[in-house]
Coordinates of C-alpha atoms and ligand atoms in Angstrom, one line a residue:
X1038 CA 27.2 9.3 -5.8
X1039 CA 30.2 9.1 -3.4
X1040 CA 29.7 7.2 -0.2
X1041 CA 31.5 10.4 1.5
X1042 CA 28.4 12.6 0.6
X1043 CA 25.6 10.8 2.1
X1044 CA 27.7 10.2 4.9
X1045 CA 28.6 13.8 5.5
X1046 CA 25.1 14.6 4.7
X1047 CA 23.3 12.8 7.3
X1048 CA 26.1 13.2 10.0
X1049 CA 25.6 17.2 9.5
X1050 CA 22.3 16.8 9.8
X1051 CA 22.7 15.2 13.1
X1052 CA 25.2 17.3 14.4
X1053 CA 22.9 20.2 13.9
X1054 CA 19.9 18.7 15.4
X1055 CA 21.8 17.1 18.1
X1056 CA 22.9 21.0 19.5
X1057 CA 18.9 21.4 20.3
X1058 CA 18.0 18.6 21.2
X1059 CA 20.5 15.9 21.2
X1060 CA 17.2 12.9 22.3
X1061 CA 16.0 13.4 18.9
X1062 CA 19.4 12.9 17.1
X1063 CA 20.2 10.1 19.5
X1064 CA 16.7 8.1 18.0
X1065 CA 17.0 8.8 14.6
X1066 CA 20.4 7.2 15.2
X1067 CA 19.2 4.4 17.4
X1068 CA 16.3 3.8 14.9
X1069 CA 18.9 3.5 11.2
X1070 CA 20.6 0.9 13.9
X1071 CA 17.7 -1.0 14.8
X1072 CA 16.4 -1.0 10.8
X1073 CA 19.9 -2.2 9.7
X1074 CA 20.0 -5.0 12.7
X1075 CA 16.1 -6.2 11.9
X1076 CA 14.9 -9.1 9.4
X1077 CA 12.1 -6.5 7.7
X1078 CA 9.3 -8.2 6.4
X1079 CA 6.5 -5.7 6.7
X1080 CA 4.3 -6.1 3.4
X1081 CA 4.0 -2.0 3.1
X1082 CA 7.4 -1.2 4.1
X1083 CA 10.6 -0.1 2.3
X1084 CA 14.0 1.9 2.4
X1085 CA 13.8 5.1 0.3
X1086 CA 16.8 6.5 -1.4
X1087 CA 19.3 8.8 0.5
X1088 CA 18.6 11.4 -2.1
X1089 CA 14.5 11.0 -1.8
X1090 CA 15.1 11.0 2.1
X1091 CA 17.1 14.4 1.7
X1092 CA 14.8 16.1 -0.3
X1093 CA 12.3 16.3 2.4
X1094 CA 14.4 17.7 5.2
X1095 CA 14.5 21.1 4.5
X1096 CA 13.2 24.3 3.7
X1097 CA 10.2 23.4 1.2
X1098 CA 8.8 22.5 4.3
X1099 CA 8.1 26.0 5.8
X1100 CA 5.7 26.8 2.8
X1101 CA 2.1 26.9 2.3
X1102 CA 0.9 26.2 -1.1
X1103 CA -2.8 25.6 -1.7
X1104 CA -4.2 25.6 -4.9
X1105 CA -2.4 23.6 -7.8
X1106 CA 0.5 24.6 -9.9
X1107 CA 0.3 28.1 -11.4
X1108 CA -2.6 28.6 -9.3
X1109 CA -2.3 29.1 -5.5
X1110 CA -3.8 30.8 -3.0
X1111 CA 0.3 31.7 -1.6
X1112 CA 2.2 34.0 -2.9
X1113 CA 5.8 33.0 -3.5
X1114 CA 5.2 28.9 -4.6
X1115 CA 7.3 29.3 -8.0
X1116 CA 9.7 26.5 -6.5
X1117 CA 6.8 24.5 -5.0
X1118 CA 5.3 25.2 -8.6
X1119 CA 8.6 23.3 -10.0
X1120 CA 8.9 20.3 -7.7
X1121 CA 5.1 19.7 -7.7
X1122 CA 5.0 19.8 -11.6
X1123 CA 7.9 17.6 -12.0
X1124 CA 6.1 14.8 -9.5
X1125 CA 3.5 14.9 -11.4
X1126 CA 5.0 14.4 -14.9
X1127 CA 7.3 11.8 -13.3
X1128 CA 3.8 9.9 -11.7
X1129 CA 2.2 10.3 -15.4
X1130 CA 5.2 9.3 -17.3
X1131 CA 5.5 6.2 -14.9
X1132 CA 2.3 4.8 -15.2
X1133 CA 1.6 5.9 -18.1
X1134 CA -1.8 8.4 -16.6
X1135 CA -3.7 11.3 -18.1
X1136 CA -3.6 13.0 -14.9
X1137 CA -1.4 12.9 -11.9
X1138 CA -2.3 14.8 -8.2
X1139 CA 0.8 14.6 -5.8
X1140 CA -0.7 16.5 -3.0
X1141 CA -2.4 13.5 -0.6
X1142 CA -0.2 13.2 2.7
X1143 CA -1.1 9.1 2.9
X1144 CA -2.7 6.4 1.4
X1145 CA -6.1 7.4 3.5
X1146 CA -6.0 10.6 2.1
X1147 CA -5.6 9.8 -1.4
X1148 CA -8.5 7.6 -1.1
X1149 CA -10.7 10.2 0.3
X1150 CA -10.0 12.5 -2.2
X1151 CA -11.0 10.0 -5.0
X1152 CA -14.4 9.3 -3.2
X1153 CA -14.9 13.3 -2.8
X1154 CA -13.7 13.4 -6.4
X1155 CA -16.4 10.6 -7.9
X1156 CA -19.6 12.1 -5.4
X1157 CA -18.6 15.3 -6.6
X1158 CA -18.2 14.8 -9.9
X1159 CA -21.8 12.6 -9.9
X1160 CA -23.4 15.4 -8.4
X1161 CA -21.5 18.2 -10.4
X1162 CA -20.9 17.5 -14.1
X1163 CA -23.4 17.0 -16.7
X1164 CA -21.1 15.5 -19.6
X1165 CA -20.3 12.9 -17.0
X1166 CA -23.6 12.1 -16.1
X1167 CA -24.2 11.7 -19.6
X1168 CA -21.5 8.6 -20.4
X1169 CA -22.4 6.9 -17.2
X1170 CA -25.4 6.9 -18.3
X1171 CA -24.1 5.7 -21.5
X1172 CA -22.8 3.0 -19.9
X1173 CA -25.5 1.3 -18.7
X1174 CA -27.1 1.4 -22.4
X1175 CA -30.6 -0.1 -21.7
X1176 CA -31.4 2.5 -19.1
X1177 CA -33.0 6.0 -20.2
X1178 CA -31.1 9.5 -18.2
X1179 CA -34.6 9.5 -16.6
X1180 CA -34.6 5.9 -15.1
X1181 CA -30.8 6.2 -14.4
X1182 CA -31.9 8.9 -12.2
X1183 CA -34.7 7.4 -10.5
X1184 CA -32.8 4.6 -9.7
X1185 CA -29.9 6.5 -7.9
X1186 CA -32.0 8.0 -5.9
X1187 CA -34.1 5.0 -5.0
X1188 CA -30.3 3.4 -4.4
X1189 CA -29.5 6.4 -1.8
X1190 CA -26.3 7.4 -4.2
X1191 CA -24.1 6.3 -2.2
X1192 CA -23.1 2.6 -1.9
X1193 CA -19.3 0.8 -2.1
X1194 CA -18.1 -2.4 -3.1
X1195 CA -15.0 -3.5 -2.0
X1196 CA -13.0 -6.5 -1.2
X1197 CA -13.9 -7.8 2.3
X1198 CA -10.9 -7.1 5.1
X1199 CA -10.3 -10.8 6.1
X1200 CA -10.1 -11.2 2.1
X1201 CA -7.2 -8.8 2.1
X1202 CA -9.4 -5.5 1.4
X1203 CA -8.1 -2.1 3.3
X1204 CA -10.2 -0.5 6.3
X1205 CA -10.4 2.7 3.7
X1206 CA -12.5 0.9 1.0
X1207 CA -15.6 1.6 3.8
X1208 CA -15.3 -0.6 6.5
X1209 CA -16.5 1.1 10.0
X1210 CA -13.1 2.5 11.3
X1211 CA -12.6 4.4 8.8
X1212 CA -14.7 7.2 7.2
X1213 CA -15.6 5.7 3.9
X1214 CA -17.6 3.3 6.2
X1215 CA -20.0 6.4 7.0
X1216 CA -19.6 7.6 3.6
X1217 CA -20.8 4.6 1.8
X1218 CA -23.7 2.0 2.2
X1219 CA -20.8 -1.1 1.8
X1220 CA -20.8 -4.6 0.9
X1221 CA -17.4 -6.7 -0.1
X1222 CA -16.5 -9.2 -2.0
X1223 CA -14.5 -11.8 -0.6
X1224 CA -12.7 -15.0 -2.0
X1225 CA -13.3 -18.7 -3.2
X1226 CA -13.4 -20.6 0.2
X1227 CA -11.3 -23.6 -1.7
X1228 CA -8.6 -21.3 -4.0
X1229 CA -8.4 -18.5 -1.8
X1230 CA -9.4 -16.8 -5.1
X1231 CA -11.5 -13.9 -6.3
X1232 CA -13.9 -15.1 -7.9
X1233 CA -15.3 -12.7 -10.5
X1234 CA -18.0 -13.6 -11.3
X1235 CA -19.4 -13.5 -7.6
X1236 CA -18.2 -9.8 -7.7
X1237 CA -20.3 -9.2 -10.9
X1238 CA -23.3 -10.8 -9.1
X1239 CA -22.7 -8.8 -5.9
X1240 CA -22.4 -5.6 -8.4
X1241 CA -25.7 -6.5 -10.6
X1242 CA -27.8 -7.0 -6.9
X1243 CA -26.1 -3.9 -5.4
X1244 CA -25.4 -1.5 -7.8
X1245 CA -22.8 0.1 -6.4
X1246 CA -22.0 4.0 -7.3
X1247 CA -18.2 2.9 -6.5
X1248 CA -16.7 -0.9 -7.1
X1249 CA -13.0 -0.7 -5.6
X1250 CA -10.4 -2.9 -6.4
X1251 CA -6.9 -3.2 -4.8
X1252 CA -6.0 -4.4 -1.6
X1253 CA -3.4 -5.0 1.6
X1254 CA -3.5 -8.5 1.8
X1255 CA -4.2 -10.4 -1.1
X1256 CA -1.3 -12.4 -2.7
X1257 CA -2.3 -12.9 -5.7
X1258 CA -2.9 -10.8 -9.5
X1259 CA -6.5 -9.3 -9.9
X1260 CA -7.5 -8.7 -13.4
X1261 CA -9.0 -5.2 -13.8
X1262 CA -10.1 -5.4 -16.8
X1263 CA -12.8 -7.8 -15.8
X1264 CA -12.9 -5.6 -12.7
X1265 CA -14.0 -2.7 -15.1
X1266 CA -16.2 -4.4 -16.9
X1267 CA -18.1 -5.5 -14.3
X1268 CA -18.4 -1.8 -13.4
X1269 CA -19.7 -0.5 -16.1
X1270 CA -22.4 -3.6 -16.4
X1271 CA -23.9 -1.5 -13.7
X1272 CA -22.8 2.5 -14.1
X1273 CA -20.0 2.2 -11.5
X1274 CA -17.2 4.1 -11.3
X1275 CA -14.0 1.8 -10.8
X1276 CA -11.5 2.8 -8.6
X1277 CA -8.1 1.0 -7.9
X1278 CA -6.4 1.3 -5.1
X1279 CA -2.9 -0.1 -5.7
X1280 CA -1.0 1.8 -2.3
X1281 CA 0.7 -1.7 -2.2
X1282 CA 1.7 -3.0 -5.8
X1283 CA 2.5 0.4 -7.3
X1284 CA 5.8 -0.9 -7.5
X1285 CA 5.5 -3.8 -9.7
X1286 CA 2.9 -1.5 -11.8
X1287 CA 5.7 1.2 -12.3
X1288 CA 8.4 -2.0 -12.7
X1289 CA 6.0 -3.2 -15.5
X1290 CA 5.8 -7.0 -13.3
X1291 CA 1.9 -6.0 -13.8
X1292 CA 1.0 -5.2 -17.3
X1293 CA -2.1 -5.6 -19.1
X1294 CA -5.5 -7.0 -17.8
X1295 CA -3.3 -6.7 -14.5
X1296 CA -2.4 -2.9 -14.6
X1297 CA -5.1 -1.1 -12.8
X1298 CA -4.4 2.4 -14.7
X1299 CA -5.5 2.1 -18.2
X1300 CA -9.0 0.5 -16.8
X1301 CA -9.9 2.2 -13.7
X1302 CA -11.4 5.6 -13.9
X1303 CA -9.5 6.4 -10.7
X1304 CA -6.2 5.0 -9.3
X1305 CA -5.1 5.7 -5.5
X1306 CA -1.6 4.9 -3.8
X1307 CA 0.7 5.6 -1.2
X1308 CA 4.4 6.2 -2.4
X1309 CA 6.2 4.6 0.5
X1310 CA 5.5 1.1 -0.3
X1311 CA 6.8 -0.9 -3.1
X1312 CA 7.2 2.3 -4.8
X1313 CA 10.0 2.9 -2.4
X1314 CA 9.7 6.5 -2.0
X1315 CA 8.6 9.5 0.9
X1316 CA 5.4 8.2 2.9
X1317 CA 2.5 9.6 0.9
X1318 CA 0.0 9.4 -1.5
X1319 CA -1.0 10.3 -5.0
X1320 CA -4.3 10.0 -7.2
X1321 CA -4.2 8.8 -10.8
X1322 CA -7.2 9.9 -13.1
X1323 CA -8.7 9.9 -16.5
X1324 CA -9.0 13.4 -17.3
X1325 CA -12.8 13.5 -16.5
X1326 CA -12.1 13.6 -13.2
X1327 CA -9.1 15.8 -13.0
X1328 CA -10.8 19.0 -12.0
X1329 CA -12.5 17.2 -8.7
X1330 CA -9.0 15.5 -7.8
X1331 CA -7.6 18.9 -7.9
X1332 CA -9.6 20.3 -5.2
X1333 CA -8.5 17.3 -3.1
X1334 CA -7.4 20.7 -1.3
X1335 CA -9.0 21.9 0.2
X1336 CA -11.9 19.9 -0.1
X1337 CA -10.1 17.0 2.1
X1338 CA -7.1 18.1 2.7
X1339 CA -4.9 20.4 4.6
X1340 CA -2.3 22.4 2.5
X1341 CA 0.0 19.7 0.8
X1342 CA 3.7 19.3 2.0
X1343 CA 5.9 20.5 -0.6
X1344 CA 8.9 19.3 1.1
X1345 CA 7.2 15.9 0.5
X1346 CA 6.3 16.6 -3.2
X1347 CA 9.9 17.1 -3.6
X1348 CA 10.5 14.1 -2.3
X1349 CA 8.1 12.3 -4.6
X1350 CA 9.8 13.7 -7.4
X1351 CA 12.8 12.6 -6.6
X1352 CA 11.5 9.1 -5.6
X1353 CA 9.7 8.8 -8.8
X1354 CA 12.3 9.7 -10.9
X1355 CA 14.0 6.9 -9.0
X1356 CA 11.3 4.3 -10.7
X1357 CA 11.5 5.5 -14.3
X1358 CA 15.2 4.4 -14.6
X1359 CA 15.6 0.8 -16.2
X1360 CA 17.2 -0.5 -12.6
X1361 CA 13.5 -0.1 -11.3
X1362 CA 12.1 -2.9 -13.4
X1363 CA 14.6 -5.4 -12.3
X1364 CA 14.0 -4.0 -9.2
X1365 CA 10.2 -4.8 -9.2
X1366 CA 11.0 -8.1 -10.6
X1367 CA 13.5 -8.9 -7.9
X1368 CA 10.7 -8.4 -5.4
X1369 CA 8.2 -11.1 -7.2
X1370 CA 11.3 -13.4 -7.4
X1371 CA 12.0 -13.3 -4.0
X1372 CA 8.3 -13.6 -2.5
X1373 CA 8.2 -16.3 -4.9
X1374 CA 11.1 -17.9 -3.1
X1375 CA 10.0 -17.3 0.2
X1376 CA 7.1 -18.7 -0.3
X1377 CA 8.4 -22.0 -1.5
X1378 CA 10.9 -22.2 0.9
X1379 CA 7.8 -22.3 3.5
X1380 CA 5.5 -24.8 1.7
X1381 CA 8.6 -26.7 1.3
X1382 CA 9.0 -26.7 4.8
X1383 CA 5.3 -27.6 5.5
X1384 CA 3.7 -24.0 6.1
X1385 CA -0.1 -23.3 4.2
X1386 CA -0.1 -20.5 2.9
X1387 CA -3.2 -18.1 2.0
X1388 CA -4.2 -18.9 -2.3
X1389 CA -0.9 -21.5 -1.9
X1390 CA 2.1 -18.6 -3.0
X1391 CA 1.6 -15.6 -4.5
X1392 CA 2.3 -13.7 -7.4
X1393 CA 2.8 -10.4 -5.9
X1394 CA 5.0 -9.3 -3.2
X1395 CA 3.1 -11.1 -0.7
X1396 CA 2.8 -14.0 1.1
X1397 CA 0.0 -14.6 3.7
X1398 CA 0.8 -17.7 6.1
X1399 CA -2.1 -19.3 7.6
X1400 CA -0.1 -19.9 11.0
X1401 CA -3.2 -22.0 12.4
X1402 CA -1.6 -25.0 11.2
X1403 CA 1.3 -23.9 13.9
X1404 CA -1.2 -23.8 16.5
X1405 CA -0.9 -20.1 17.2
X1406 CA -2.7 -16.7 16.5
X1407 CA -1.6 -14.8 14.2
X1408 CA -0.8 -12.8 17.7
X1409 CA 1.7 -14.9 19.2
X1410 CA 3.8 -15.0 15.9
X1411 CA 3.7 -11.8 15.3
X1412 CA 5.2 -11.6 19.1
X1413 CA 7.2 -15.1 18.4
X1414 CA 9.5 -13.5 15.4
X1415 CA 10.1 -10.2 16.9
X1416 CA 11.7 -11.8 19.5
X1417 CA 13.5 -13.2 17.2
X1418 CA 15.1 -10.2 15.3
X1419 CA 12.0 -10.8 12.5
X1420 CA 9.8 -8.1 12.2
X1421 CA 5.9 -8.8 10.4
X1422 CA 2.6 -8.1 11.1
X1423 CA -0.5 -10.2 11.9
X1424 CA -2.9 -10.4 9.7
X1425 CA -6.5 -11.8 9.1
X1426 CA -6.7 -14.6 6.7
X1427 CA -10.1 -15.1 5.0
X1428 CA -13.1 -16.0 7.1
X1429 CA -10.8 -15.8 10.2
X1430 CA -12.0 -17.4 13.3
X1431 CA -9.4 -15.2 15.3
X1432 CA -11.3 -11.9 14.2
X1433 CA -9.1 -8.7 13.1
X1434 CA -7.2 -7.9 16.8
X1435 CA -5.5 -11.8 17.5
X1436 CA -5.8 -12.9 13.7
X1437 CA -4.8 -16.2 12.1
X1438 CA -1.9 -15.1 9.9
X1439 CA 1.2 -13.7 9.6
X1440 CA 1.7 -11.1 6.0
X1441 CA 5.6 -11.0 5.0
X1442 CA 6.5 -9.1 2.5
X1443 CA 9.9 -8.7 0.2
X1444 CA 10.1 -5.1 -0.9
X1445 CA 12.9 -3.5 2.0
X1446 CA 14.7 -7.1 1.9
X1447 CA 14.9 -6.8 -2.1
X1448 CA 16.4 -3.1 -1.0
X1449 CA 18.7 -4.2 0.5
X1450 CA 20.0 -6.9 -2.0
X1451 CA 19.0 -10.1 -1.0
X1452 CA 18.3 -12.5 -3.4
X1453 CA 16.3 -15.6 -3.6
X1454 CA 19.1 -18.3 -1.9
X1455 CA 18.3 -15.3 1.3
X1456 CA 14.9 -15.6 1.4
X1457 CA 15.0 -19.7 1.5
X1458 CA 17.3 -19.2 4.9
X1459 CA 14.6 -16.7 5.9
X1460 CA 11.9 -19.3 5.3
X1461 CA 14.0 -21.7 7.6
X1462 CA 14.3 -19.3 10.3
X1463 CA 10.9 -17.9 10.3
X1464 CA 9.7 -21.8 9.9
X1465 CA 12.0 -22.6 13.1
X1466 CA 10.4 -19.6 15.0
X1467 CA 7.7 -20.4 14.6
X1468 CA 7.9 -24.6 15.4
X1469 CA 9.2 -23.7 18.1
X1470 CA 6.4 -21.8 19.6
X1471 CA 3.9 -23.1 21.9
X1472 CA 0.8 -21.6 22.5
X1473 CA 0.1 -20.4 26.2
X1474 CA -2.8 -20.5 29.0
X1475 CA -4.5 -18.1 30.8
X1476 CA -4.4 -18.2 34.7
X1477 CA -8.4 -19.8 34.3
X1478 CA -6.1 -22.6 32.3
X1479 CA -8.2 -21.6 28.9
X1480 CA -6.3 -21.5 26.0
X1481 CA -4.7 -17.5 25.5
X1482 CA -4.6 -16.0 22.1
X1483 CA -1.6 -13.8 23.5
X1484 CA 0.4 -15.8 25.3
X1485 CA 3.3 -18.3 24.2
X1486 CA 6.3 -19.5 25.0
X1487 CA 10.0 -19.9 23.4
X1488 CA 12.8 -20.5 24.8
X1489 CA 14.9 -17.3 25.0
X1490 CA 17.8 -19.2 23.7
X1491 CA 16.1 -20.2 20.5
X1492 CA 15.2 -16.6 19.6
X1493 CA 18.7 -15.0 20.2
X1494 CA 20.3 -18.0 17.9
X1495 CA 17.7 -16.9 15.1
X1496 CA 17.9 -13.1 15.5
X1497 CA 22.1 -13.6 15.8
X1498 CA 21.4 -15.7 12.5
X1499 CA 19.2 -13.2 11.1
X1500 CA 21.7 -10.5 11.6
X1501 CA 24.6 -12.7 9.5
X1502 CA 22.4 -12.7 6.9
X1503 CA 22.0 -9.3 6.2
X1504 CA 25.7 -8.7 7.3
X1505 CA 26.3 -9.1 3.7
X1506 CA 23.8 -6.6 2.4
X1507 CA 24.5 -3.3 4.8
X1508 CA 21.4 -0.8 4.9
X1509 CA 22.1 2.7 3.9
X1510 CA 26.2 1.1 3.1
X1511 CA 26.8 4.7 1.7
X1512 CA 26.0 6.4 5.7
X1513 CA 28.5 5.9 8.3
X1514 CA 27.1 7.7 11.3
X1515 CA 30.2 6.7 13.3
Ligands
PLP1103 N1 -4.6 1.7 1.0 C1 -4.1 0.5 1.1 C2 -4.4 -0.6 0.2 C3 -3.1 0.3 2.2 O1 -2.6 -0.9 2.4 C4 -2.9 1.4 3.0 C5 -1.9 1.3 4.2 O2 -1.5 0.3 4.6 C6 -3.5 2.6 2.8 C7 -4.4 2.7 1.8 C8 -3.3 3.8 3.7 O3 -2.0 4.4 3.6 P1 -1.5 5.4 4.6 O4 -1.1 4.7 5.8 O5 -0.4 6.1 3.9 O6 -2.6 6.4 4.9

């Protein structure tokens, strides 16, 4: 692809928004500035492709296409019929799936319509009544029945949030909290840890109708194998929800016990994460369930975004080349190497590394929130998010941890030498920091202090560092 294309390509597109209404063309400018000038270590962010980016600005987006492919309720979707076929053969291809929906906007929504999907289906098919039942061999159809009902039907386990779980697997702010009765699972207090055999105890007294794995926070592997088993030792339905480590599943960093798709009845994800392509989401099924997923719209959905689907196809197409897997490998290697460049340097981290793409510092022993480090590096040119580390005394809002993640850095091209200067400068922010007081002279969980100075030295630093790996070094906007 020559450099001169993308350039001309996004310039154009400027040029053209700029004669309505130039404020909009000056902050899509302003904002490729700001991401090439920031350190980026949010967990769930990334820099798609200038080819995935382009296929969702234009024309696919003026259509309405409910229903599925060779079956919508539109007239004239023969090209939304092509791109959304081709995303899903990409997304089946990929990871390897029986059945592939492309339609959910975001993560949120592809997790709704696998809940919609599982009730439904519970309620609605026979045959799959039948092998749950199955499943849970010493019960009779009659006794399985009985004791759904006497169970209400509708109960979730999921990992607990300060454990790393998502606000979607039905925790109160979200809607799966009303859906489902929920209890979580949360870690081993001493490894930081799932322990699985506390989730198959929590599954055995609960009996949940859905046990979710998959999660926002949590550094480490999680076997799903033993997930599943432990769902079908009590007639669950196991649903992985793996919006943040699709990448490394598409890579192939996760294989086996540690690949969610070839054990989970269901698989959820957003495309915009690791997977490095167009904010969305997607729902992976064994082909029981494919008829429910499918009427994700308009069941829980508006109509889907074709222009997006395009997008997705492109993106995903991205992931099957061989570069993707060194890619996704890249991404372990580097969280790897950020994490021992801050125990190195005296930082605890959550589990003590990772095996992911994560790394979860426990910025207690720095004697700040989570809060005031959050603030602390952004000031510094070093962009995270605050996070709860497990049984947080901080709660959700001010936190105890920082999450960093390597996805967009590994974009960009930096390598594992990088991300040891990045643990010294998030390590030196963060020293540096003092907590502050409120006027009553009790201690604030917002306030702090660093000296100006200090940050502008770090963010200056921060910006030689990625000097050498230019965001986007195919667009000149200039
Ligand atoms: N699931 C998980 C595990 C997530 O981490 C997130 C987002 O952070 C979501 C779902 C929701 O994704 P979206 O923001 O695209 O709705």
């Amino acid at each position: 692809m020559s450099r001169n294309a993308e350039s001309t390509a996004f310039r154009s597109a400027l040029e053209v928004i700029r004669a309505v209404e130039p404020r909009v063309a000056d902050a899509i400018g302003a904002e490729l500035t700001d991401q090439r000038e920031s350190l980026k270590l949010i967990a769930s962010e990334n820099y798609a492709s200038p080819a995935t980016l382009l296929a969702m600005g234009n024309w696919f987006s003026d259509k309405y296409a409910e229903g599925t492919v060779g079956r919508r309720f539109y007239a004239g979707c023969q090209n939304v019929d092509t791109v959304e076929a081709l995303a899903a053969e990409h997304a089946r291809e990929l990871f390897g799936a029986a059945h592939a929906y492309v339609q959910p906007h975001s993560g949120i929504d592809a997790n709704l319509v696998a809940f919609w999907a599982v009730l439904a289906d519970r309620v609605e098919s026979p045959a799959l009544k039948k092998a749950q039942v199955r499943q849970v061999n010493d019960l009779s159809e009659a006794d399985w029945f009985a004791l759904r009902r006497e169970l209400g039907n509708q109960r979730m386990l999921g990992m607990s949030l300060d454990a790393g779980g998502h606000l979607t697997h039905g925790f109160r702010p979200n809607i799966s909290g009303k859906m489902f009765d929920q209890r979580s699972y949360g870690t081993d207090p001493t490894t930081g840890l799932i322990d699985y055999d506390r989730v198959a105890e929590a599954a055995r007294e609960f009996k949940p109708l859905i046990l979710v794995g998959g999660y926002s926070a949590y550094p480490r592997k999680v076997n799903f194998r033993i997930l599943r088993e432990i769902a079908d030792s009590v007639g669950a339905t196991f649903m992985v929800d793996m919006a943040h480590f699709a990448g490394l599943v598409a890579g192939k960093v996760f294989t086996g016990d540690f690949d969610p798709v070839p054990h989970a009845h269901i698989v959820t994800t957003t495309t915009h994460k690791s997977l490095r392509g167009p904010r969305g989401g997607m729902v992976l099924c064994q082909p029981e369930l494919a008829d429910q997923v499918d009427r994700g719209c308009p069941m829980v959905l508006g109509g889907p975004l074709p222009h997006v689907m395009a997008a997705k196809a492109v993106a995903l197409a991205e992931a099957r080349r061989p570069d993707f897997a060194d890619y996704a490998q890249r991404i372990v290697d580097n969280a790897q190497a950020l994490a021992e460049g801050l125990l190195s340097r005296g930082a605890t981290l959550v589990t003590g590394g990772t095996d992911n793409h994560l790394v979860l510092i426990d910025v207690s022993g720095y004697g700040l929130t989570g809060r005031q480090a959050e603030q602390a590096l952004l000031d510094s040119g070093i962009v995270t998010n605050r996070n709860s580390v497990p049984q947080d005394p901080n709660g959700a809002w001010y936190t105890s941890g920082i999450r960093i993640g390597t996805p967009a850095l590994t974009t960009r091209g930096l390598g594992t030498a990088e991300m040891d200067q990045t643990a010294e400068l998030i390590h030196t922010v963060l020293t540096q920091t003092t907590a502050g007081a409120n006027a009553d002279g009790t201690p604030s969980k917002a306030k702090y202090t660093l000296d100006a100075g200090l940050a502008d030295k770090v963010a200056r630093q921060a910006t030689d560092l990625l000097a050498t790996y230019p965001l986007y070094p195919g667009v000149d906007l200039s």
